[in-house]
């Protein structure tokens, strides 16, 4: 704090420039970057632009088919891939 020419206390609440700059990136939305469907395991892996990943494990075939239909409707076509089945 500094004293102004009139003798009153100057309590400026300006934020430092670097603080503003570092917090602007945290205001961006998280979005889906990749979705991998493993039909053998009935599992769907979802990856975001911020490094977060989720694993959806389905208990039965009907649940897997319902979730897969939803994923196909909302996921961009270029982000949706299917895992290759393992050869034994």
Tab-separated table of N, CA, C and O in Angstrom:
chain	number	residue	atom	x	y	z
A	1	UNK	N	0.842	-1.177	0.000
A	1	UNK	CA	0.000	0.000	0.000
A	1	UNK	C	0.885	1.237	0.000
A	1	UNK	O	1.929	1.252	0.614
A	2	UNK	N	0.405	2.244	-0.686
A	2	UNK	CA	1.146	3.500	-0.750
A	2	UNK	C	0.225	4.641	-0.345
A	2	UNK	O	-0.991	4.494	-0.329
A	3	UNK	N	0.831	5.746	-0.026
A	3	UNK	CA	0.054	6.925	0.355
A	3	UNK	C	-0.113	7.818	-0.860
A	3	UNK	O	0.842	8.061	-1.596
A	4	UNK	N	-1.337	8.270	-1.107
A	4	UNK	CA	-1.600	9.168	-2.231
A	4	UNK	C	-1.189	10.585	-1.865
A	4	UNK	O	-0.945	10.883	-0.694
A	5	UNK	N	-1.119	11.523	-2.845
A	5	UNK	CA	-0.724	12.914	-2.573
A	5	UNK	C	-1.631	13.597	-1.545
A	5	UNK	O	-1.212	14.500	-0.854
A	6	UNK	N	-2.846	13.141	-1.381
A	6	UNK	CA	-3.759	13.774	-0.415
A	6	UNK	C	-3.574	13.216	0.981
A	6	UNK	O	-4.215	13.665	1.914
A	7	UNK	N	-2.729	12.224	1.137
A	7	UNK	CA	-2.465	11.656	2.450
A	7	UNK	C	-3.334	10.460	2.781
A	7	UNK	O	-3.199	9.861	3.830
A	8	UNK	N	-4.236	10.082	1.886
A	8	UNK	CA	-5.082	8.909	2.155
A	8	UNK	C	-4.365	7.649	1.702
A	8	UNK	O	-3.449	7.705	0.873
A	9	UNK	N	-4.756	6.557	2.223
A	9	UNK	CA	-4.141	5.277	1.890
A	9	UNK	C	-4.667	4.781	0.549
A	9	UNK	O	-5.867	4.761	0.296
A	10	UNK	N	-3.783	4.431	-0.351
A	10	UNK	CA	-4.173	3.914	-1.659
A	10	UNK	C	-4.243	2.395	-1.557
A	10	UNK	O	-3.226	1.734	-1.397
A	11	UNK	N	-5.418	1.847	-1.621
A	11	UNK	CA	-5.591	0.393	-1.488
A	11	UNK	C	-6.026	-0.197	-2.822
A	11	UNK	O	-7.106	-0.742	-2.962
A	12	UNK	N	-5.220	-0.040	-3.796
A	12	UNK	CA	-5.515	-0.554	-5.132
A	12	UNK	C	-5.669	-2.063	-5.088
A	12	UNK	O	-4.891	-2.767	-4.446
A	13	UNK	N	-6.674	-2.548	-5.773
A	13	UNK	CA	-6.917	-3.997	-5.791
A	13	UNK	C	-6.611	-4.597	-7.151
A	13	UNK	O	-7.181	-5.595	-7.527
A	14	UNK	N	-5.713	-3.977	-7.899
A	14	UNK	CA	-5.354	-4.525	-9.193
A	14	UNK	C	-4.599	-5.830	-9.037
A	14	UNK	O	-3.764	-5.973	-8.140
A	15	UNK	N	-4.922	-6.755	-9.920
A	15	UNK	CA	-4.291	-8.051	-9.909
A	15	UNK	C	-2.996	-7.991	-10.729
A	15	UNK	O	-2.970	-7.346	-11.772
A	16	UNK	N	-1.925	-8.619	-10.285
A	16	UNK	CA	-0.690	-8.634	-11.073
A	16	UNK	C	-0.926	-9.268	-12.440
A	16	UNK	O	-1.705	-10.189	-12.583
A	17	UNK	N	-0.245	-8.799	-13.462
A	17	UNK	CA	-0.407	-9.271	-14.835
A	17	UNK	C	-0.186	-10.774	-14.950
A	17	UNK	O	-0.966	-11.475	-15.569
A	18	UNK	N	0.854	-11.284	-14.351
A	18	UNK	CA	1.161	-12.707	-14.489
A	18	UNK	C	0.080	-13.583	-13.878
A	18	UNK	O	-0.152	-14.692	-14.314
A	19	UNK	N	-0.614	-13.120	-12.855
A	19	UNK	CA	-1.694	-13.894	-12.247
A	19	UNK	C	-2.859	-14.012	-13.229
A	19	UNK	O	-3.440	-15.073	-13.404
A	20	UNK	N	-3.192	-12.919	-13.899
A	20	UNK	CA	-4.262	-12.955	-14.894
A	20	UNK	C	-3.904	-13.916	-16.017
A	20	UNK	O	-4.718	-14.715	-16.440
A	21	UNK	N	-2.690	-13.836	-16.494
A	21	UNK	CA	-2.268	-14.675	-17.605
A	21	UNK	C	-2.317	-16.156	-17.232
A	21	UNK	O	-2.751	-16.970	-18.009
A	22	UNK	N	-1.877	-16.507	-16.048
A	22	UNK	CA	-1.822	-17.914	-15.668
A	22	UNK	C	-3.207	-18.488	-15.418
A	22	UNK	O	-3.403	-19.687	-15.555
A	23	UNK	N	-4.183	-17.670	-15.076
A	23	UNK	CA	-5.516	-18.185	-14.805
A	23	UNK	C	-6.410	-18.211	-16.034
A	23	UNK	O	-7.457	-18.817	-16.007
A	24	UNK	N	-6.030	-17.586	-17.118
A	24	UNK	CA	-6.876	-17.585	-18.297
A	24	UNK	C	-6.996	-18.972	-18.906
A	24	UNK	O	-8.035	-19.330	-19.417
A	25	UNK	N	-5.964	-19.760	-18.843
A	25	UNK	CA	-6.019	-21.104	-19.396
A	25	UNK	C	-6.971	-22.009	-18.652
A	25	UNK	O	-7.529	-22.927	-19.218
A	26	UNK	N	-7.206	-21.774	-17.377
A	26	UNK	CA	-8.087	-22.628	-16.599
A	26	UNK	C	-9.554	-22.359	-16.884
A	26	UNK	O	-10.407	-23.084	-16.420
A	27	UNK	N	-9.855	-21.330	-17.674
A	27	UNK	CA	-11.236	-21.000	-17.987
A	27	UNK	C	-11.738	-21.769	-19.207
A	27	UNK	O	-12.895	-21.700	-19.539
A	28	UNK	N	-10.869	-22.511	-19.883
A	28	UNK	CA	-11.270	-23.256	-21.064
A	28	UNK	C	-12.056	-24.492	-20.669
A	28	UNK	O	-11.803	-25.105	-19.643
A	29	UNK	N	-12.998	-24.864	-21.527
A	29	UNK	CA	-13.812	-26.047	-21.283
A	29	UNK	C	-13.029	-27.311	-21.607
A	29	UNK	O	-12.153	-27.321	-22.456
A	30	UNK	N	-13.393	-28.359	-20.926
A	30	UNK	CA	-12.810	-29.664	-21.210
A	30	UNK	C	-13.654	-30.321	-22.295
A	30	UNK	O	-14.875	-30.228	-22.277
A	31	UNK	N	-12.996	-30.975	-23.257
A	31	UNK	CA	-13.761	-31.627	-24.297
A	31	UNK	C	-13.147	-32.963	-24.674
A	31	UNK	O	-11.990	-33.247	-24.390
A	32	UNK	N	-13.939	-33.783	-25.325
A	32	UNK	CA	-13.564	-35.125	-25.728
A	32	UNK	C	-12.580	-35.075	-26.891
A	32	UNK	O	-12.804	-34.366	-27.863
A	33	UNK	N	-11.470	-35.810	-26.765
A	33	UNK	CA	-10.500	-35.861	-27.855
A	33	UNK	C	-10.450	-37.243	-28.509
A	33	UNK	O	-10.122	-37.349	-29.680
A	34	UNK	N	-10.754	-38.273	-27.746
A	34	UNK	CA	-10.674	-39.634	-28.290
A	34	UNK	C	-11.581	-40.553	-27.488
A	34	UNK	O	-11.707	-40.420	-26.281
A	35	UNK	N	-12.191	-41.497	-28.189
A	35	UNK	CA	-13.038	-42.493	-27.554
A	35	UNK	C	-12.697	-43.846	-28.174
A	35	UNK	O	-12.803	-44.026	-29.384
A	36	UNK	N	-12.257	-44.773	-27.336
A	36	UNK	CA	-11.842	-46.095	-27.815
A	36	UNK	C	-12.852	-47.125	-27.310
A	36	UNK	O	-13.108	-47.215	-26.111
A	37	UNK	N	-13.411	-47.889	-28.237
A	37	UNK	CA	-14.405	-48.907	-27.904
A	37	UNK	C	-13.749	-50.274	-28.017
A	37	UNK	O	-13.217	-50.630	-29.075
A	38	UNK	N	-13.775	-51.021	-26.916
A	38	UNK	CA	-13.256	-52.389	-26.910
A	38	UNK	C	-14.460	-53.324	-26.802
A	38	UNK	O	-15.037	-53.504	-25.725
A	39	UNK	N	-14.860	-53.909	-27.937
A	39	UNK	CA	-16.073	-54.735	-27.958
A	39	UNK	C	-15.894	-56.054	-27.209
A	39	UNK	O	-16.852	-56.559	-26.632
A	40	UNK	N	-14.705	-56.597	-27.215
A	40	UNK	CA	-14.447	-57.864	-26.529
A	40	UNK	C	-14.609	-57.701	-25.013
A	40	UNK	O	-15.244	-58.515	-24.352
A	41	UNK	N	-14.058	-56.632	-24.461
A	41	UNK	CA	-14.135	-56.377	-23.015
A	41	UNK	C	-15.411	-55.647	-22.605
A	41	UNK	O	-15.639	-55.433	-21.416
A	42	UNK	N	-16.233	-55.227	-23.599
A	42	UNK	CA	-17.428	-54.403	-23.349
A	42	UNK	C	-17.051	-53.179	-22.513
A	42	UNK	O	-17.682	-52.849	-21.520
A	43	UNK	N	-15.983	-52.505	-22.954
A	43	UNK	CA	-15.453	-51.344	-22.237
A	43	UNK	C	-15.252	-50.196	-23.219
A	43	UNK	O	-14.847	-50.413	-24.356
A	44	UNK	N	-15.526	-48.980	-22.747
A	44	UNK	CA	-15.329	-47.777	-23.553
A	44	UNK	C	-14.388	-46.862	-22.789
A	44	UNK	O	-14.611	-46.582	-21.605
A	45	UNK	N	-13.332	-46.409	-23.452
A	45	UNK	CA	-12.342	-45.523	-22.853
A	45	UNK	C	-12.531	-44.128	-23.447
A	45	UNK	O	-12.527	-43.975	-24.668
A	46	UNK	N	-12.657	-43.135	-22.581
A	46	UNK	CA	-12.891	-41.757	-23.027
A	46	UNK	C	-11.734	-40.889	-22.550
A	46	UNK	O	-11.364	-40.917	-21.378
A	47	UNK	N	-11.164	-40.097	-23.472
A	47	UNK	CA	-10.013	-39.248	-23.171
A	47	UNK	C	-10.362	-37.786	-23.453
A	47	UNK	O	-10.994	-37.478	-24.450
A	48	UNK	N	-9.904	-36.872	-22.570
A	48	UNK	CA	-10.187	-35.450	-22.748
A	48	UNK	C	-8.932	-34.671	-23.120
A	48	UNK	O	-7.819	-35.181	-23.006
A	49	UNK	N	-9.129	-33.425	-23.522
A	49	UNK	CA	-8.017	-32.555	-23.898
A	49	UNK	C	-7.166	-32.157	-22.700
A	49	UNK	O	-6.042	-31.721	-22.854
A	50	UNK	N	-7.662	-32.323	-21.488
A	50	UNK	CA	-6.911	-31.958	-20.292
A	50	UNK	C	-6.213	-33.151	-19.647
A	50	UNK	O	-5.731	-33.076	-18.533
A	51	UNK	N	-6.177	-34.288	-20.361
A	51	UNK	CA	-5.468	-35.457	-19.852
A	51	UNK	C	-6.304	-36.362	-18.966
A	51	UNK	O	-5.812	-37.358	-18.465
A	52	UNK	N	-7.564	-36.028	-18.770
A	52	UNK	CA	-8.441	-36.856	-17.948
A	52	UNK	C	-8.920	-38.030	-18.794
A	52	UNK	O	-9.165	-37.890	-19.988
A	53	UNK	N	-9.015	-39.199	-18.197
A	53	UNK	CA	-9.559	-40.337	-18.925
A	53	UNK	C	-10.511	-41.119	-18.033
A	53	UNK	O	-10.326	-41.202	-16.826
A	54	UNK	N	-11.532	-41.665	-18.656
A	54	UNK	CA	-12.560	-42.435	-17.965
A	54	UNK	C	-12.695	-43.783	-18.644
A	54	UNK	O	-12.479	-43.929	-19.840
A	55	UNK	N	-13.082	-44.755	-17.850
A	55	UNK	CA	-13.287	-46.105	-18.350
A	55	UNK	C	-14.713	-46.519	-17.996
A	55	UNK	O	-15.093	-46.501	-16.830
A	56	UNK	N	-15.499	-46.866	-19.009
A	56	UNK	CA	-16.871	-47.314	-18.786
A	56	UNK	C	-16.908	-48.814	-19.039
A	56	UNK	O	-16.759	-49.262	-20.171
A	57	UNK	N	-17.098	-49.587	-17.971
A	57	UNK	CA	-17.155	-51.040	-18.082
A	57	UNK	C	-18.616	-51.447	-17.970
A	57	UNK	O	-19.279	-51.140	-16.974
A	58	UNK	N	-19.125	-52.131	-18.976
A	58	UNK	CA	-20.534	-52.523	-19.006
A	58	UNK	C	-20.705	-53.913	-18.409
A	58	UNK	O	-19.888	-54.803	-18.634
A	59	UNK	N	-21.794	-54.069	-17.675
A	59	UNK	CA	-22.066	-55.345	-17.007
A	59	UNK	C	-22.614	-56.404	-17.961
A	59	UNK	O	-22.368	-57.590	-17.789
A	60	UNK	N	-23.401	-55.975	-18.944
A	60	UNK	CA	-23.981	-56.939	-19.886
A	60	UNK	C	-24.025	-56.346	-21.295
A	60	UNK	O	-23.717	-55.172	-21.503
A	61	UNK	N	-24.412	-57.170	-22.245
A	61	UNK	CA	-24.418	-56.767	-23.647
A	61	UNK	C	-25.422	-55.640	-23.898
A	61	UNK	O	-25.130	-54.693	-24.635
A	62	UNK	N	-26.599	-55.709	-23.302
A	62	UNK	CA	-27.609	-54.670	-23.518
A	62	UNK	C	-27.118	-53.300	-23.053
A	62	UNK	O	-27.320	-52.291	-23.743
A	63	UNK	N	-26.477	-53.250	-21.907
A	63	UNK	CA	-25.932	-51.988	-21.400
A	63	UNK	C	-24.845	-51.473	-22.359
A	63	UNK	O	-24.812	-50.286	-22.680
A	64	UNK	N	-23.994	-52.362	-22.837
A	64	UNK	CA	-22.938	-51.969	-23.767
A	64	UNK	C	-23.523	-51.399	-25.057
A	64	UNK	O	-23.084	-50.357	-25.548
A	65	UNK	N	-24.535	-52.060	-25.617
A	65	UNK	CA	-25.161	-51.605	-26.860
A	65	UNK	C	-25.802	-50.229	-26.660
A	65	UNK	O	-25.678	-49.348	-27.515
A	66	UNK	N	-26.473	-50.004	-25.526
A	66	UNK	CA	-27.105	-48.711	-25.257
A	66	UNK	C	-26.081	-47.588	-25.129
A	66	UNK	O	-26.263	-46.499	-25.674
A	67	UNK	N	-25.010	-47.852	-24.411
A	67	UNK	CA	-23.963	-46.831	-24.235
A	67	UNK	C	-23.240	-46.583	-25.556
A	67	UNK	O	-22.941	-45.444	-25.906
A	68	UNK	N	-23.006	-47.636	-26.316
A	68	UNK	CA	-22.354	-47.483	-27.618
A	68	UNK	C	-23.213	-46.638	-28.563
A	68	UNK	O	-22.696	-45.781	-29.287
A	69	UNK	N	-24.514	-46.825	-28.535
A	69	UNK	CA	-25.409	-46.017	-29.369
A	69	UNK	C	-25.326	-44.540	-28.975
A	69	UNK	O	-25.279	-43.660	-29.842
A	70	UNK	N	-25.281	-44.279	-27.683
A	70	UNK	CA	-25.145	-42.902	-27.198
A	70	UNK	C	-23.810	-42.305	-27.637
A	70	UNK	O	-23.759	-41.187	-28.147
A	71	UNK	N	-22.743	-43.067	-27.478
A	71	UNK	CA	-21.408	-42.598	-27.861
A	71	UNK	C	-21.368	-42.282	-29.351
A	71	UNK	O	-20.822	-41.264	-29.772
A	72	UNK	N	-21.963	-43.127	-30.181
A	72	UNK	CA	-21.968	-42.899	-31.630
A	72	UNK	C	-22.719	-41.615	-31.999
A	72	UNK	O	-22.385	-40.963	-32.975
A	73	UNK	N	-23.733	-41.264	-31.204
A	73	UNK	CA	-24.508	-40.053	-31.484
A	73	UNK	C	-23.785	-38.776	-31.068
A	73	UNK	O	-23.943	-37.748	-31.710
A	74	UNK	N	-23.004	-38.827	-29.988
A	74	UNK	CA	-22.409	-37.590	-29.466
A	74	UNK	C	-20.921	-37.425	-29.785
A	74	UNK	O	-20.412	-36.314	-29.765
A	75	UNK	N	-20.246	-38.504	-30.076
A	75	UNK	CA	-18.802	-38.436	-30.315
A	75	UNK	C	-18.519	-38.072	-31.772
A	75	UNK	O	-19.111	-38.658	-32.682
A	76	UNK	N	-17.608	-37.130	-31.999
A	76	UNK	CA	-17.221	-36.825	-33.387
A	76	UNK	C	-16.648	-38.072	-34.067
A	76	UNK	O	-15.943	-38.872	-33.442
A	77	UNK	N	-16.954	-38.235	-35.333
A	77	UNK	CA	-16.553	-39.425	-36.062
A	77	UNK	C	-15.046	-39.651	-36.081
A	77	UNK	O	-14.572	-40.784	-35.989
A	78	UNK	N	-14.272	-38.575	-36.162
A	78	UNK	CA	-12.817	-38.717	-36.213
A	78	UNK	C	-12.197	-39.024	-34.852
A	78	UNK	O	-11.022	-39.353	-34.772
A	79	UNK	N	-12.974	-38.945	-33.779
A	79	UNK	CA	-12.455	-39.238	-32.440
A	79	UNK	C	-12.835	-40.638	-31.963
A	79	UNK	O	-12.343	-41.106	-30.946
A	80	UNK	N	-13.704	-41.314	-32.707
A	80	UNK	CA	-14.188	-42.633	-32.313
A	80	UNK	C	-13.396	-43.721	-33.023
A	80	UNK	O	-13.336	-43.761	-34.257
A	81	UNK	N	-12.762	-44.599	-32.235
A	81	UNK	CA	-12.011	-45.726	-32.799
A	81	UNK	C	-12.374	-47.003	-32.058
A	81	UNK	O	-12.851	-46.968	-30.925
A	82	UNK	N	-12.137	-48.119	-32.711
A	82	UNK	CA	-12.430	-49.422	-32.128
A	82	UNK	C	-11.122	-50.174	-31.926
A	82	UNK	O	-10.269	-50.197	-32.810
A	83	UNK	N	-10.997	-50.805	-30.756
A	83	UNK	CA	-9.796	-51.593	-30.453
A	83	UNK	C	-9.784	-52.856	-31.299
A	83	UNK	O	-10.837	-53.460	-31.562
A	84	UNK	N	-8.603	-53.246	-31.727
A	84	UNK	CA	-8.454	-54.477	-32.498
A	84	UNK	C	-8.582	-55.678	-31.554
A	84	UNK	O	-8.006	-55.672	-30.458
A	85	UNK	N	-9.305	-56.725	-31.967
A	85	UNK	CA	-9.378	-57.912	-31.128
A	85	UNK	C	-8.021	-58.608	-31.076
A	85	UNK	O	-7.267	-58.595	-32.058
A	86	UNK	N	-7.731	-59.199	-29.940
A	86	UNK	CA	-6.454	-59.915	-29.786
A	86	UNK	C	-6.525	-61.258	-30.508
A	86	UNK	O	-7.529	-61.952	-30.462
A	87	UNK	N	-5.445	-61.600	-31.172
A	87	UNK	CA	-5.362	-62.901	-31.826
A	87	UNK	C	-4.624	-63.860	-30.902
A	87	UNK	O	-3.590	-63.529	-30.345
A	88	UNK	N	-5.177	-65.046	-30.766
A	88	UNK	CA	-4.574	-66.034	-29.887
A	88	UNK	C	-3.960	-67.144	-30.682
A	88	UNK	O	-4.360	-67.556	-31.699
